[in-house]
Every structure is written in structure tokens, then in C-alpha cells.
Coordinates of C-alpha atoms and ligand atoms in Angstrom, one line a residue:
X1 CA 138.9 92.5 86.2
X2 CA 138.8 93.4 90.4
X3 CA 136.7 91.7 92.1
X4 CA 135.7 93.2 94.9
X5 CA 136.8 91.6 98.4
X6 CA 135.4 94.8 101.1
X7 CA 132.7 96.6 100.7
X8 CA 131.8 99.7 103.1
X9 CA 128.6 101.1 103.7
X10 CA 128.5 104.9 105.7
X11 CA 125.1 105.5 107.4
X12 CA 123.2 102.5 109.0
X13 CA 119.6 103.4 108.8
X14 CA 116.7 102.2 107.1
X15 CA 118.2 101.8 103.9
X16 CA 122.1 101.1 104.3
X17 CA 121.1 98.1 107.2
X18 CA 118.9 96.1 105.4
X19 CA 120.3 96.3 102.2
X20 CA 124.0 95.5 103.5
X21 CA 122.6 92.8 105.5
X22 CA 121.2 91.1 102.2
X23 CA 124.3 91.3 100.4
X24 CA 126.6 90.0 103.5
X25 CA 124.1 87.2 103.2
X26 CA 124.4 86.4 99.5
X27 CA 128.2 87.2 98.9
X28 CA 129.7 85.2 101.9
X29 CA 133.0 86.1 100.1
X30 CA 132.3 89.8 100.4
X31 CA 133.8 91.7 103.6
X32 CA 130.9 94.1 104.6
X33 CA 131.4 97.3 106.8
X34 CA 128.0 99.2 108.1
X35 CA 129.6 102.6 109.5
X36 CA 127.5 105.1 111.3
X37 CA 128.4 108.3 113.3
X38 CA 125.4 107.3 115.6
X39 CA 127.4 105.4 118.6
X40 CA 123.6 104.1 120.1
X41 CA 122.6 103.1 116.2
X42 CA 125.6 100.9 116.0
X43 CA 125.5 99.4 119.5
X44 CA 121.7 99.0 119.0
X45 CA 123.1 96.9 115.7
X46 CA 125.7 95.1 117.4
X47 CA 123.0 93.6 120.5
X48 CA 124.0 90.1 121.7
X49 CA 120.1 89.9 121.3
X50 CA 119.4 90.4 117.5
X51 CA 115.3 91.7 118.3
X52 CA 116.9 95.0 119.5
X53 CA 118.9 95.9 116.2
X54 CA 117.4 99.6 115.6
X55 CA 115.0 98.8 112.7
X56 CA 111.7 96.5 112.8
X57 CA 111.7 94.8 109.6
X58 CA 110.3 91.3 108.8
X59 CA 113.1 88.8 107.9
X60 CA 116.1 91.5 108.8
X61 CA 117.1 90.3 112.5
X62 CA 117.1 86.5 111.1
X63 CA 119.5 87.8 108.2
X64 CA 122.0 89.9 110.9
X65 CA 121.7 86.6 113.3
X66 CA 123.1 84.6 110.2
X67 CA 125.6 87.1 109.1
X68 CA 127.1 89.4 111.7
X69 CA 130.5 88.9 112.9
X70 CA 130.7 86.3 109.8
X71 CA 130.9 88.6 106.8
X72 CA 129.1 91.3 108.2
X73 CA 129.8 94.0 111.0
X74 CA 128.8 97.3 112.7
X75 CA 131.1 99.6 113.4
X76 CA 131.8 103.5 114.6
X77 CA 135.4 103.1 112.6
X78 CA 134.3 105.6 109.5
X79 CA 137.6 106.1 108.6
X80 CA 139.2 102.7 108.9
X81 CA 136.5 101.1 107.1
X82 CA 137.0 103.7 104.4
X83 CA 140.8 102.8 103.7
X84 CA 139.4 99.1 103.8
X85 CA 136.9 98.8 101.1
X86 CA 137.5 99.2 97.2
X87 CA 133.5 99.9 96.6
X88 CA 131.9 102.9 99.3
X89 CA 128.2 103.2 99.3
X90 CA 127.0 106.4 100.3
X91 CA 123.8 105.9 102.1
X92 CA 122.9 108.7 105.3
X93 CA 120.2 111.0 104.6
X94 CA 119.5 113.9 102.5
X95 CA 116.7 115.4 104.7
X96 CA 114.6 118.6 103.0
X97 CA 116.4 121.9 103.5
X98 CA 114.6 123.4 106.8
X99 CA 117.2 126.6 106.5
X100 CA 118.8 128.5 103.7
X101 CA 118.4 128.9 99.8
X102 CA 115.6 125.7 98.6
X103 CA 114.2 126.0 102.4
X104 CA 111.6 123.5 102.7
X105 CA 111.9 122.3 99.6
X106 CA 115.7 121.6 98.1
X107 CA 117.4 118.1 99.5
X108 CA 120.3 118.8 102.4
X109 CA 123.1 117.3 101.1
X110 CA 125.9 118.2 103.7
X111 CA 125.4 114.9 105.1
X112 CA 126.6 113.3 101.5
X113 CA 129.4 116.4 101.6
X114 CA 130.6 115.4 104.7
X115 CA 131.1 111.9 103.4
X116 CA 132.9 112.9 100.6
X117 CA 135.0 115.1 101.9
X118 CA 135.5 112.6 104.6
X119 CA 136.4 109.9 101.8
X120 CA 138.9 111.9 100.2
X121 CA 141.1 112.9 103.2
X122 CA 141.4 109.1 103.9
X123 CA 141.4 107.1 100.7
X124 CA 145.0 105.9 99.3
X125 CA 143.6 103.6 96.5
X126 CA 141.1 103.4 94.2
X127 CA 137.6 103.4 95.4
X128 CA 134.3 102.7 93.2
X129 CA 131.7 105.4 95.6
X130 CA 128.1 104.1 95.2
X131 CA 125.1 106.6 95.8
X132 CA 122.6 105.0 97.5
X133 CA 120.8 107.6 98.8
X134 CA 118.3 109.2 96.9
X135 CA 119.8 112.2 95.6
X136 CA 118.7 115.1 93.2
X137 CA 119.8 114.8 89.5
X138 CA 123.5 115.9 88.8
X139 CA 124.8 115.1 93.0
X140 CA 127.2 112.7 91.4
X141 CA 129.1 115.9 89.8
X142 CA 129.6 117.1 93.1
X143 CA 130.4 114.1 94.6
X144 CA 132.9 114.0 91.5
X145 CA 134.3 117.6 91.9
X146 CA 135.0 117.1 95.6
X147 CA 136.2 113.8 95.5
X148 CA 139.1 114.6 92.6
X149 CA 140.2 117.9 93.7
X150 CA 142.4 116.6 96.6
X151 CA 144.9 116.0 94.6
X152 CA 146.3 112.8 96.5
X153 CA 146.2 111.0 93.2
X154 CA 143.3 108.9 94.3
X155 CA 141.0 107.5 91.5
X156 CA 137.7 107.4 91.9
X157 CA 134.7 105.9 90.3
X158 CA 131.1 107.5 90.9
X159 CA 128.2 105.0 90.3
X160 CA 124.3 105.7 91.1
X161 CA 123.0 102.9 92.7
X162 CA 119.5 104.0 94.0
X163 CA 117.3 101.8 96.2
X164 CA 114.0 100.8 96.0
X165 CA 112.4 98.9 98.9
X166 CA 110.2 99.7 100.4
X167 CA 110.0 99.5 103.9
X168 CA 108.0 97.0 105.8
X169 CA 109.1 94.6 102.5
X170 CA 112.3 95.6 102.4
X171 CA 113.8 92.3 102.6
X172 CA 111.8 91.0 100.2
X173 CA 112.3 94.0 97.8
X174 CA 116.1 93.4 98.2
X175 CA 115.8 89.5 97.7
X176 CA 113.3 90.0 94.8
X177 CA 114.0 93.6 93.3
X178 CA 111.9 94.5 90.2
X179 CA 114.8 95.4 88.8
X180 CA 118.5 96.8 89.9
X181 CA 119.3 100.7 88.9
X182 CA 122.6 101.0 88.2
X183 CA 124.1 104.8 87.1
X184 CA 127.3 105.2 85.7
X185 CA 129.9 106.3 83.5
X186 CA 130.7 104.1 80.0
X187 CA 133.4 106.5 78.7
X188 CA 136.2 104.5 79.8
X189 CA 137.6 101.0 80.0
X190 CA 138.0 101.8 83.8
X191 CA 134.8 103.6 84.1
X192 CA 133.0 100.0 82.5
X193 CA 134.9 98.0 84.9
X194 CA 133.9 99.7 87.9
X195 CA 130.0 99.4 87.0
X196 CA 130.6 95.9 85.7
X197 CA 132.0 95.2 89.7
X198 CA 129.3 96.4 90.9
X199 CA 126.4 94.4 88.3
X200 CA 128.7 91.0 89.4
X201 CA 128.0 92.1 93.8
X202 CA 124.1 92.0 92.6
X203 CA 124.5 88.6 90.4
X204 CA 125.3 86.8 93.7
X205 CA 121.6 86.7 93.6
X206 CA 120.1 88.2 90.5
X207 CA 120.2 87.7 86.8
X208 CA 121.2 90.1 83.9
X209 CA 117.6 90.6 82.7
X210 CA 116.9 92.1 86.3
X211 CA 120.0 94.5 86.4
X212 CA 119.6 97.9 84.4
X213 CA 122.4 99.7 83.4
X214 CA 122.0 103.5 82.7
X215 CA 123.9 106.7 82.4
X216 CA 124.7 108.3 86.2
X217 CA 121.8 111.3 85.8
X218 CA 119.0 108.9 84.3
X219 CA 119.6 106.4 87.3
X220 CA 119.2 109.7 89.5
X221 CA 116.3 111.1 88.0
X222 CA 114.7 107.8 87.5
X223 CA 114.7 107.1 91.5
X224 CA 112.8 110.5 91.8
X225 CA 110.5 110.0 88.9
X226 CA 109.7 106.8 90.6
X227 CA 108.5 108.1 93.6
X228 CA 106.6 110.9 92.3
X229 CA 104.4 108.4 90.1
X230 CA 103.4 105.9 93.1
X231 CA 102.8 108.7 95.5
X232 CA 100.8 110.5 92.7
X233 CA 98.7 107.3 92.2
X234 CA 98.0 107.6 96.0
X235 CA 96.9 111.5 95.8
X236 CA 95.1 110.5 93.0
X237 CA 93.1 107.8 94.4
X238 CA 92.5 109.8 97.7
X239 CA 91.1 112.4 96.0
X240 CA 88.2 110.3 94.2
X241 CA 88.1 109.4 98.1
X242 CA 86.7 112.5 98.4
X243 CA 84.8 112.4 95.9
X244 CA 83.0 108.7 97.1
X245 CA 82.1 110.5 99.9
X246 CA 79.9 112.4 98.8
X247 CA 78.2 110.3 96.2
X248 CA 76.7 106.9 96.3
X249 CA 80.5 105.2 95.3
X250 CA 83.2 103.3 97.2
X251 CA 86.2 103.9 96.8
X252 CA 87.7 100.6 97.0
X253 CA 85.1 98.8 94.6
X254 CA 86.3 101.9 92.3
X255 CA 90.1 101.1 92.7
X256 CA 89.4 97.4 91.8
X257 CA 87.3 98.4 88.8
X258 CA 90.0 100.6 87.4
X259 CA 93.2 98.9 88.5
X260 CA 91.6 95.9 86.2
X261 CA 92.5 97.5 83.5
X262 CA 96.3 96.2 82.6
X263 CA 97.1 99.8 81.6
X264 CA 96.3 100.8 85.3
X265 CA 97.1 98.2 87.1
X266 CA 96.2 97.3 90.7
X267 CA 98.9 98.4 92.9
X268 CA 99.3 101.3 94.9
X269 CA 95.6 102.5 95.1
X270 CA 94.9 101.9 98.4
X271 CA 92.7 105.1 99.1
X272 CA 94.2 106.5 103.3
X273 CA 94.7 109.0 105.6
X274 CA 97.7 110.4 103.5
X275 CA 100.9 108.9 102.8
X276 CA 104.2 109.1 105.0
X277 CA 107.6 107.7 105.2
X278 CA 111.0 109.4 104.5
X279 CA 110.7 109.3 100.6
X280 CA 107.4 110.3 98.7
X281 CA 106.9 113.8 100.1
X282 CA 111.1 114.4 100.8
X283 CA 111.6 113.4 96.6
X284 CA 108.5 115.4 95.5
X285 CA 109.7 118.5 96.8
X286 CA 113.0 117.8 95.7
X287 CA 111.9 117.4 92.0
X288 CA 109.6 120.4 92.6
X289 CA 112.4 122.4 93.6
X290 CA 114.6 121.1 90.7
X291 CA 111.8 121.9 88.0
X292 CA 111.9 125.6 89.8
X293 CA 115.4 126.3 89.5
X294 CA 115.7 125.3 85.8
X295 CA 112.7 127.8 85.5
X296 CA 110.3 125.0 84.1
X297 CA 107.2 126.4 86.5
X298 CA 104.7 124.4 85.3
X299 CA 106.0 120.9 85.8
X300 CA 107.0 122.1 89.4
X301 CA 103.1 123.2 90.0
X302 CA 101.8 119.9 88.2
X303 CA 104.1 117.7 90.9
X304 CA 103.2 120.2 94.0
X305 CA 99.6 119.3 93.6
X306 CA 100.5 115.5 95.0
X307 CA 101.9 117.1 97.8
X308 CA 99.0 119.6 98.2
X309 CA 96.3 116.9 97.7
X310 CA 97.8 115.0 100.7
X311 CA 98.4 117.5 103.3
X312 CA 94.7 117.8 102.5
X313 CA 93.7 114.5 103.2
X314 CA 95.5 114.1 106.6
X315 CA 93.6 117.8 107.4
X316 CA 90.3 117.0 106.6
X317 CA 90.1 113.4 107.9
X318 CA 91.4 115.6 111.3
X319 CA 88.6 118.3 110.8
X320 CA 85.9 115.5 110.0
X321 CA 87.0 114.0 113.6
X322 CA 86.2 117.3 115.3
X323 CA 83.4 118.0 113.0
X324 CA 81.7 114.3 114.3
X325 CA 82.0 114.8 117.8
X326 CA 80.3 118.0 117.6
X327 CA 82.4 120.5 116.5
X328 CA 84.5 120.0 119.7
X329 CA 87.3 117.6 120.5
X330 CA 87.9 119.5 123.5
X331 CA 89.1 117.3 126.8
X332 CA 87.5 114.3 124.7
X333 CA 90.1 111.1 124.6
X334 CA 90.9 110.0 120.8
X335 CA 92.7 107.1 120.8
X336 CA 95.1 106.7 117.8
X337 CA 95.7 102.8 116.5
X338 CA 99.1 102.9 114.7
X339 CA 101.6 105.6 114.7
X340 CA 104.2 103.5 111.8
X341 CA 103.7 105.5 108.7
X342 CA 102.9 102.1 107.4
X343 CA 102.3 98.4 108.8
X344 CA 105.1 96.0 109.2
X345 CA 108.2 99.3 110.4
X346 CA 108.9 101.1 113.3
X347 CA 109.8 104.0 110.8
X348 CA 107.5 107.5 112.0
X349 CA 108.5 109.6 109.4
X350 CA 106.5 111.9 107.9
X351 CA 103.3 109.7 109.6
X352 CA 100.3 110.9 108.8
X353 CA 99.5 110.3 112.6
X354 CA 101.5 113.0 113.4
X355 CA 99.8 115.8 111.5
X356 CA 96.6 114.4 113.0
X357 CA 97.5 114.6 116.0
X358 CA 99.1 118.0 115.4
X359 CA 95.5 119.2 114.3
X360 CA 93.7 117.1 117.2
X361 CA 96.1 118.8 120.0
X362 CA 95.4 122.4 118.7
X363 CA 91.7 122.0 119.8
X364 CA 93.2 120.8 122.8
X365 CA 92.1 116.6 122.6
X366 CA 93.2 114.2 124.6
X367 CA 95.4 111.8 122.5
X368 CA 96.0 108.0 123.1
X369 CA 98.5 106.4 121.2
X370 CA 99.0 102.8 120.7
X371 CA 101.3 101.5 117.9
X372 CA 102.7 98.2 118.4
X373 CA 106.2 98.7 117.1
X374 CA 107.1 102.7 118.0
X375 CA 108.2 103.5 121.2
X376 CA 106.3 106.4 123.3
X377 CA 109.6 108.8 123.3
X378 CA 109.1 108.6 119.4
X379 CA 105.7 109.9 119.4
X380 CA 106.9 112.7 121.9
X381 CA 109.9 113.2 119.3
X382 CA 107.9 113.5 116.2
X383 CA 105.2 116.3 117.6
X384 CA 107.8 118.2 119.3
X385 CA 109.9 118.6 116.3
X386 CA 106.7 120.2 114.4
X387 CA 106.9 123.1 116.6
X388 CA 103.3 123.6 116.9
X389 CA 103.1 123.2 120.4
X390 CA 104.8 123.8 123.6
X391 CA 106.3 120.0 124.5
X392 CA 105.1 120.6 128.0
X393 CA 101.5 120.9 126.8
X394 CA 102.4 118.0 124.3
X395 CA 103.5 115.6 127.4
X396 CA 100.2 116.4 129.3
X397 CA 97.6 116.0 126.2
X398 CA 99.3 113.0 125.0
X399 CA 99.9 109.6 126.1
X400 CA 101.9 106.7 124.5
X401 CA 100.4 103.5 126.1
X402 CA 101.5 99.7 125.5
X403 CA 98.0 97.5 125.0
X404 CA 94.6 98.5 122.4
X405 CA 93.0 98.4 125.3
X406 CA 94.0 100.5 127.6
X407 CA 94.0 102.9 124.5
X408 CA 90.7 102.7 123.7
X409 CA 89.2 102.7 127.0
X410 CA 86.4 105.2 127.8
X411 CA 87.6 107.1 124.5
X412 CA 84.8 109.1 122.6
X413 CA 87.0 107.9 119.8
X414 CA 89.0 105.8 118.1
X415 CA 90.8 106.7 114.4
X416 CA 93.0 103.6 112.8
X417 CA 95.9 105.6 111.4
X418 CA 98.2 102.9 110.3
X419 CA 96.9 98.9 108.8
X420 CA 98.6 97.1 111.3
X421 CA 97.3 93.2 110.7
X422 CA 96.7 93.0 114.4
X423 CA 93.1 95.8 114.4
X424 CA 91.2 93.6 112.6
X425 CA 92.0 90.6 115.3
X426 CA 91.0 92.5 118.2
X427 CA 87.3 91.6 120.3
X428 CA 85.9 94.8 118.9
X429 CA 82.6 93.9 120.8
X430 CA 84.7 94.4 124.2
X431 CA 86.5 97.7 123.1
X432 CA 83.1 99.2 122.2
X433 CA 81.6 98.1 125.5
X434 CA 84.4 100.1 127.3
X435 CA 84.0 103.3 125.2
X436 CA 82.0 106.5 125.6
X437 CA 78.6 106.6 123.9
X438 CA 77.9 107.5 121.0
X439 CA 81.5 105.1 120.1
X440 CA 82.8 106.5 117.0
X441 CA 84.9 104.8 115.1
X442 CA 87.3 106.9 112.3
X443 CA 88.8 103.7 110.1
X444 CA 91.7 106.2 108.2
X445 CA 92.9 103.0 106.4
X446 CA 90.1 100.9 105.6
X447 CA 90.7 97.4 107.1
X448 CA 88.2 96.7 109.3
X449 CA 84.7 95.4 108.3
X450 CA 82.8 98.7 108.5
X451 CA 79.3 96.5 108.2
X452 CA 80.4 94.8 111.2
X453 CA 81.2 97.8 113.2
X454 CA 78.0 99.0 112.3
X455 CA 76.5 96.4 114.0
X456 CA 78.4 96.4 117.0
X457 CA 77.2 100.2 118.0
X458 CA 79.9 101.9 116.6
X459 CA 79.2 105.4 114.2
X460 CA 81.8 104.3 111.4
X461 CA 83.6 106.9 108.8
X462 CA 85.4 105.3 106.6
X463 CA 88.1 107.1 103.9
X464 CA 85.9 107.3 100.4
X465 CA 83.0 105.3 101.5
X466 CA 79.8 106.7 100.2
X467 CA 77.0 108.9 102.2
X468 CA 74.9 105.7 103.6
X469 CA 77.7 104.0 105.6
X470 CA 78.7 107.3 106.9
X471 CA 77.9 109.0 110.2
X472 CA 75.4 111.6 109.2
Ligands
UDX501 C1 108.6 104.1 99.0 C2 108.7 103.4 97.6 O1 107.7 102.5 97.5 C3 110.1 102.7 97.5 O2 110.2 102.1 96.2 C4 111.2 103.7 97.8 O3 112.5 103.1 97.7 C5 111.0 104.4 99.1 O4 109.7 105.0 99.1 P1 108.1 103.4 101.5 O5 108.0 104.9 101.8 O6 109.1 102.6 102.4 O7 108.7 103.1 100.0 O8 106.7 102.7 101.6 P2 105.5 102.6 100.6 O9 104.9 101.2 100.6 O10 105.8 103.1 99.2 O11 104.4 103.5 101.3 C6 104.5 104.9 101.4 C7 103.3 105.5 102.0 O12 102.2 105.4 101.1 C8 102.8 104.8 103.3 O13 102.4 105.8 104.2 C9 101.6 104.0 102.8 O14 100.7 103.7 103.9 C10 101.0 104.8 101.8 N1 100.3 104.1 100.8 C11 100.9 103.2 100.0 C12 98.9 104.4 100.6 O15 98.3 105.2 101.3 N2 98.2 103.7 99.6 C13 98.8 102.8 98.8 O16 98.1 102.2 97.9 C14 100.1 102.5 99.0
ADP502 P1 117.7 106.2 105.4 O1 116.2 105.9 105.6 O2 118.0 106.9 104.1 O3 118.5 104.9 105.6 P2 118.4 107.0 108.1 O4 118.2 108.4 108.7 O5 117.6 105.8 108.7 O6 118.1 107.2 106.5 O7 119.9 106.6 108.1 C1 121.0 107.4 107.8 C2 122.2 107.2 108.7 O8 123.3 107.9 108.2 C3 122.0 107.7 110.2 O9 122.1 106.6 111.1 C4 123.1 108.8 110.4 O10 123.6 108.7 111.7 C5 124.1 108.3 109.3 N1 125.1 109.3 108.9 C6 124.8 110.6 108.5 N2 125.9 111.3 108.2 C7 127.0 110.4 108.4 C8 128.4 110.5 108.3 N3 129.0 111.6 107.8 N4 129.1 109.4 108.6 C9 128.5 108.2 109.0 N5 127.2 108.1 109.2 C10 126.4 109.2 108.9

């Protein structure tokens, strides 16, 4: 059987990086390609000074240091690297529609068109293509229809591959997967062979009980069903946030009492501002979409509710911020810890900082942003791409500064948007000095010691803490 000597991987982002960075690592006898379109990505990647690669994530830069230039290299080479490599991952993004038929909701997939298309004009051998993005059920058969209609008597073998890290743990995840999803084809000897080359890439590392073999539209689905569940645990627990708050219960003593029970299980109940990051809400509309177009109404509406119970969330934690400082926010300097959808990434996507702030700048606050991996043109990138307000206007209300406390000084608030383990090692005593009176204090992830707070002077609101800790 082939053993696979060159792997290529087209798109060098969040996903593709890290995860080709592991396997350079553990298969020093692979050849691995990272191609990108994105000239800045891939000179960002190939920096003589590995702590500018393009994505924060702990572990990565020591695995590139180790690997790159050995077994492992950047390049802008698409099509070179494509007649080099018998295995192709796929792995650029498939952003929601924002045009067209499944506007808003349907996955884009030119970018995985292009790359097919783009494959098929080049190959001149055999090529196992492995989708790594995550992609709606039944993309492989176009994939498949593109890739054998160009009739240059190419074979090619289509194998869903999707990933599961998440980010802030991705190299962890990768090192340490739950389990390995591998979609394909069992018809055919050949077909066999080409997922059995890519189960022996993973056993490098991992061992048969942790690789899953499955046919191509389970391994598709299953990425998507994954996604809905965790980010449906998060809805749920945020809306018994709600729910806290208004009764005598705390949310967090609530999530450790039910995820107790083995059936439940602990993870993923951390009640927050509202979840982010490229994935939950981007797969959720996807499957929504799906359920749609096969006419199956009711399973779309049951899956939109996650979706609706979040956008919620990041709204009325904005409103209760107004609401506090007396129903106006008006020229008043908010100062926003964390802009990361999550701790530990430089990733903004879908940040529930940014929909805050979106609410927060239309009654015209003053917005201080601290976050201590995103850059400030980030945070102007991600409000002026929601359209909501004039970037001008966006440049004036907002500013991007590089310490907690410049941030926080003479602000009539502070909100914690993202759980960055640095908040809770800061000398709140000296922030609060420095703020406007009353100092109120908006924890949107719970990590800081709200008795404490309490006792320094600040008004605290916590997420699904009940009435008596709360501001009144
Ligand atoms: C997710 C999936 O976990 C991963 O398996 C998939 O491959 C990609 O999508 P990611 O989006 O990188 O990963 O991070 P994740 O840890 O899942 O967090 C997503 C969002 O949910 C973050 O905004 C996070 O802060 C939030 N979250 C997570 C909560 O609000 N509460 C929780 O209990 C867990
Ligand atoms: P993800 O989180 O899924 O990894 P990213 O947006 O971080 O998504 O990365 C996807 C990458 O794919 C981007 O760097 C983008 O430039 C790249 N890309 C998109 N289309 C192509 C293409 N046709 N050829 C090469 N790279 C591409």
C-alpha cells in the first residue's frame, strides 16, 4: 500500500496551521506544504522570529520553531505544492452566505470550489483530497463531481476529515484528540486504501481505538451535530442564567449540581456573555439552513432557538449596562477587558465583544478596549464590518489601548468580556481608586471574586448570579 511521502495543506488559518504543524512534528518522514493565497499570512508564518506567526496559540510557535524548514514549510506556491503532494487537505473557510440564495444562513463554499477546480487543472496523478473544513452534509459530492469531470484521467479519492480543536487548546486537542473523524468511501479496494493512508498519517501518534472510521456524509454531519450540541449546552445554561437572576440561585453552584450527574456531565456549562468563534453560530445556521431546504421545519426552528437564545444574551447583558448607569451610556467611558472570543487566541470572530460594543456605540458610549492578544486595527475591523455605524464615528467612540490600566482609568465602567487568566491577577484596589464613582463593575464571564469586588467599592453584576449580589 502508498505511503504517503507529501502532504499539502491549502489555507493556513486557524485550523490548517496548527493542525499541519502537529503532524510535520509527529511524521518527520512526511513532506508538509501549508499554502495560502494570503501573501502577509504566509510571510507572517515564515518570520525569522517564530512569536509573530499569525495565530496566538499556546504550544504552536514552539512546534513551527521545531519543524519549519525541516519537514514543514509556508508557501504562496498553490499550484506547485498541489502537483507535489499525493494526500490535499482542503482547509480555507466556508464563511455564512452574506449574498444570494441561503443569505445569512447557507455555508459559502466558493472558497472550497475554487480549490477544487484549482486542484483539477493541476493534478497529473492520483491525489487522496481531505476535507477539513467543516462543510455541510453531501459537499464531498461536489467536490467529487468537479474534481472527476476534467477528464485528464486523474483519480481521485474524497475523504472527510473534520477537525475538532478547539481554539485556545488546539494543540492539545491535536496531540490528544478525543477521537479522529475519518469520512470515506469502502466500496473499493482503492477507495479502502486511500482512507487506510490517511488512519496510518494519524497513528504517528494515535492508536486505533482513537481513530473512527465512518461513511463520507456521517463524518460530515457528525462535525455539525457536534457543534450544535456543545453550543446548545451553552444557550441552555445561559438561559437558566437568566433565570438565576431573578431568583435566589447561582448559576454556577447550579452547573456543578447538574453536571454531577454522569448523564450530564460537567463540561461546557460555563454560563457568559454569549458564545463566539468561527464555528458554533457559522454550523448552526448551516444545519438550520440544511433542515430548511429538505423541508424538515421543525428541526430547523428547534436548532434556531440556540442561536436566538444567544444573540439574546450578548443584548441584554448590553441593555443591563445602560440600564445600570441610569438608562444612559451616553459620553460615559466603558472599558471592555478582552476582545478574544475566548481566553488563550487572538481569534475575534464572532466575539461577543463585538455585538456589545455594537449596542454600547449606538447610545453613543465611549468604548475602551483592552485585550491582551488582539491588535487595535482588529477591533476597528470587526465593528466596521457590522455595518452599523459610520467607521469615522467608530474611530472617534472607540479606543484600542495597550495596558488594564490605562483602560480602566476614570471609566464609569468596566465589563470582562473574555476570561483572560490575567483579570483576576490585577490590583483591583488600584483600578477602582482610579474610576468614576459609583465604579461598576459588569463580570460577563464570571472569574473574578464578586464578594471581593464587593468589598472593594465596586457595584458588581455578575452573568446568573441571584438578586442579592446584584446591583439593585
Ligand atoms: C469549537 C468546538 O469546541 C471545536 O470542537 C470545533 O472544532 C470548533 O468550534 P472553538 O470555537 O475554538 O471550538 O472554542 P470553544 O471552546 O468551543 O468555545 C466557543 C465559545 O463558547 C467561546 O466564545 C467560549 O467562550 C464559549 N463557551 C464555551 C462558553 O460560553 N461556555 C462554556 O462552557 C464553553
Ligand atoms: P479556519 O479557522 O477555518 O482555519 P481561516 O480564515 O483562519 O479559517 O483560514 C482559511 C485560510 O484559507 C485563509 O488564510 C485564506 O486566505 C485561505 N484560502 C481561502 N481560499 C484559498 C484558496 N483558494 N487557495 C489558498 N488559500 C485559500
Amino acid at each position: 500500500m502508498k505511503k504517503i511521502k507529501t502532504i499539502t495543506c491549502i489555507g493556513a488559518g486557524y485550523v490548517g496551521g496548527p493542525t499541519m504543524a502537529v503532524i510535520a512534528s509527529k511524521c518527520p518522514e512526511i513532506k508538509v506544504n501549508v499554502v495560502d493565497i494570503n501573501e502577509k499570512r504566509i510571510a507572517q508564518w515564515n518570520d525569522a522570529d517564530v512569536n509573530n506567526i499569525p495565530i496566538y496559540e499556546p504550544g504552536l510557535a514552539e512546534i513551527v520553531a521545531e519543524t519549519r524548514d525541516k519537514n514543514l514549510f509556508f508557501s504562496t506556491e498553490v499550484d506547485q505544492a498541489i502537483d507535489e503532494a499525493e494526500m490535499i487537505f482542503i482547509s480555507v473557510n466556508t464563511p455564512t452566505k452574506t449574498y444570494g440564495i441561503g443569505k445569512g444562513k447557507a455555508a459559502d463554499l466558493k472558497y472550497i470550489e475554487l480549490c477544487a477546480r484549482q486542484i483539477a487543472r493541476v493534478a497529473k496523478d492520483d491525489k487522496i483530497v481531505v476535507e477539513k473544513s467543516t462543510l455541510p452534509v453531501r459537499t464531498a459530492e461536489a467536490l467529487t463531481s468537479i474534481l472527476h469531470n476534467t477528464g485528464n484521467g486523474v483519480k481521485y479519492h474524497i475523504l472527510s476529515n473534520p477537525e475538532f480543536l478547539a481554539e485556545g487548546t488546539a494543540i492539545q486537542d491535536l496531540l490528544k484528540p478525543d477521537r479522529i473523524l475519518i469520512g470515506g468511501d469502502s466500496d473499493t479496494q482503492e477507495a479502502r486504501e486511500a482512507m487506510q493512508a490517511l488512519v496510518d498519517v494519524y497513528a504517528h501518534w494515535l492508536t486505533d481505538e482513537q481513530i473512527l472510521t465512518t461513511n463520507v456524509w456521517s463524518s460530515e454531519l457528525s462535525k455539525l451535530t457536534a457543534n450544535a450540541f456543545l453550543a446548545q449546552r451553552i444557550s441552555s445554561i445561559n438561559a437558566m442564567s437568566e433565570l438565576c437572576e431573578k431568583t435566589e440561585a447561582d448559576v454556577d453552584e447550579v452547573a456543578k449540581a447538574i453536571g454531577m450527574d454522569s448523564r450530564i456531565g460537567p463540561k461546557f456549562l460555563k454560563a457568559s456573555v454569549g458564545f463566539g468563534g468561527s464555528c458554533f453560530q457559522k454550523d448552526i445556521l448551516n444545519l438550520v439552513y440544511i433542515s430548511q431546504s429538505l423541508g424538515l421545519q421543525e428541526v430547523a426552528d428547534y436548532w434556531e432557538q440556540v442561536i436566538i437564545m444567544n444573540d439574546h444574551q450578548k443584548r441584554r447583558f448590553a441593555q443591563h449596562i445602560v440600564k445600570t448607569l441610569y438608562n444612559t451610556v451616553s459620553g460615559k467611558k466603558i472599558s471592555l477587558l478582552g476582545w478574544a472570543f475566548k481566553k488563550d487566541t487572538n481569534d475575534t470572530r464572532e466575539s461577543a465583544a463585538i455585538y456589545v460594543s455594537d449596542y454600547l456605540l449606538s447610545e453613543h458610549a465611549k468604548i475602551v478596549v483592552y485585550d491582551p492578544k488582539v491588535s487595535s486595527e482588529q477591533v476597528y475591523a470587526d465593528l466596521e464590518y457590522l455595518g452599523t455605524h459610520d467607521p469615522a464615528f467608530i474611530r472617534e467612540q472607540v479606543k484600542v489601548v495597550s495596558s488594564p490600566t490605562e483602560a480602566c482609568f476614570q471609566a464609569h465602567a468596566v465589563a470582562i468580556m473574555t476570561e483572560w487568566n490575567e483579570f483576576n491577577t490585577y490590583n483591583w484596589k488600584e483600578i477602582y481608586q482610579h474610576m468614576m464613582k459609583p465604579a461598576f463593575l459588569f463580570d460577563g464571564r464570571n472569574i473574578l471574586n464578586r464578594y471581593e469586588m464587593k468589598e472593594i467599592g465596586f457595584e458588581v453584576y455578575a452573568i446568573g448570579k441571584g438578586p442579592s449580589i446584584q446591583i439593585a
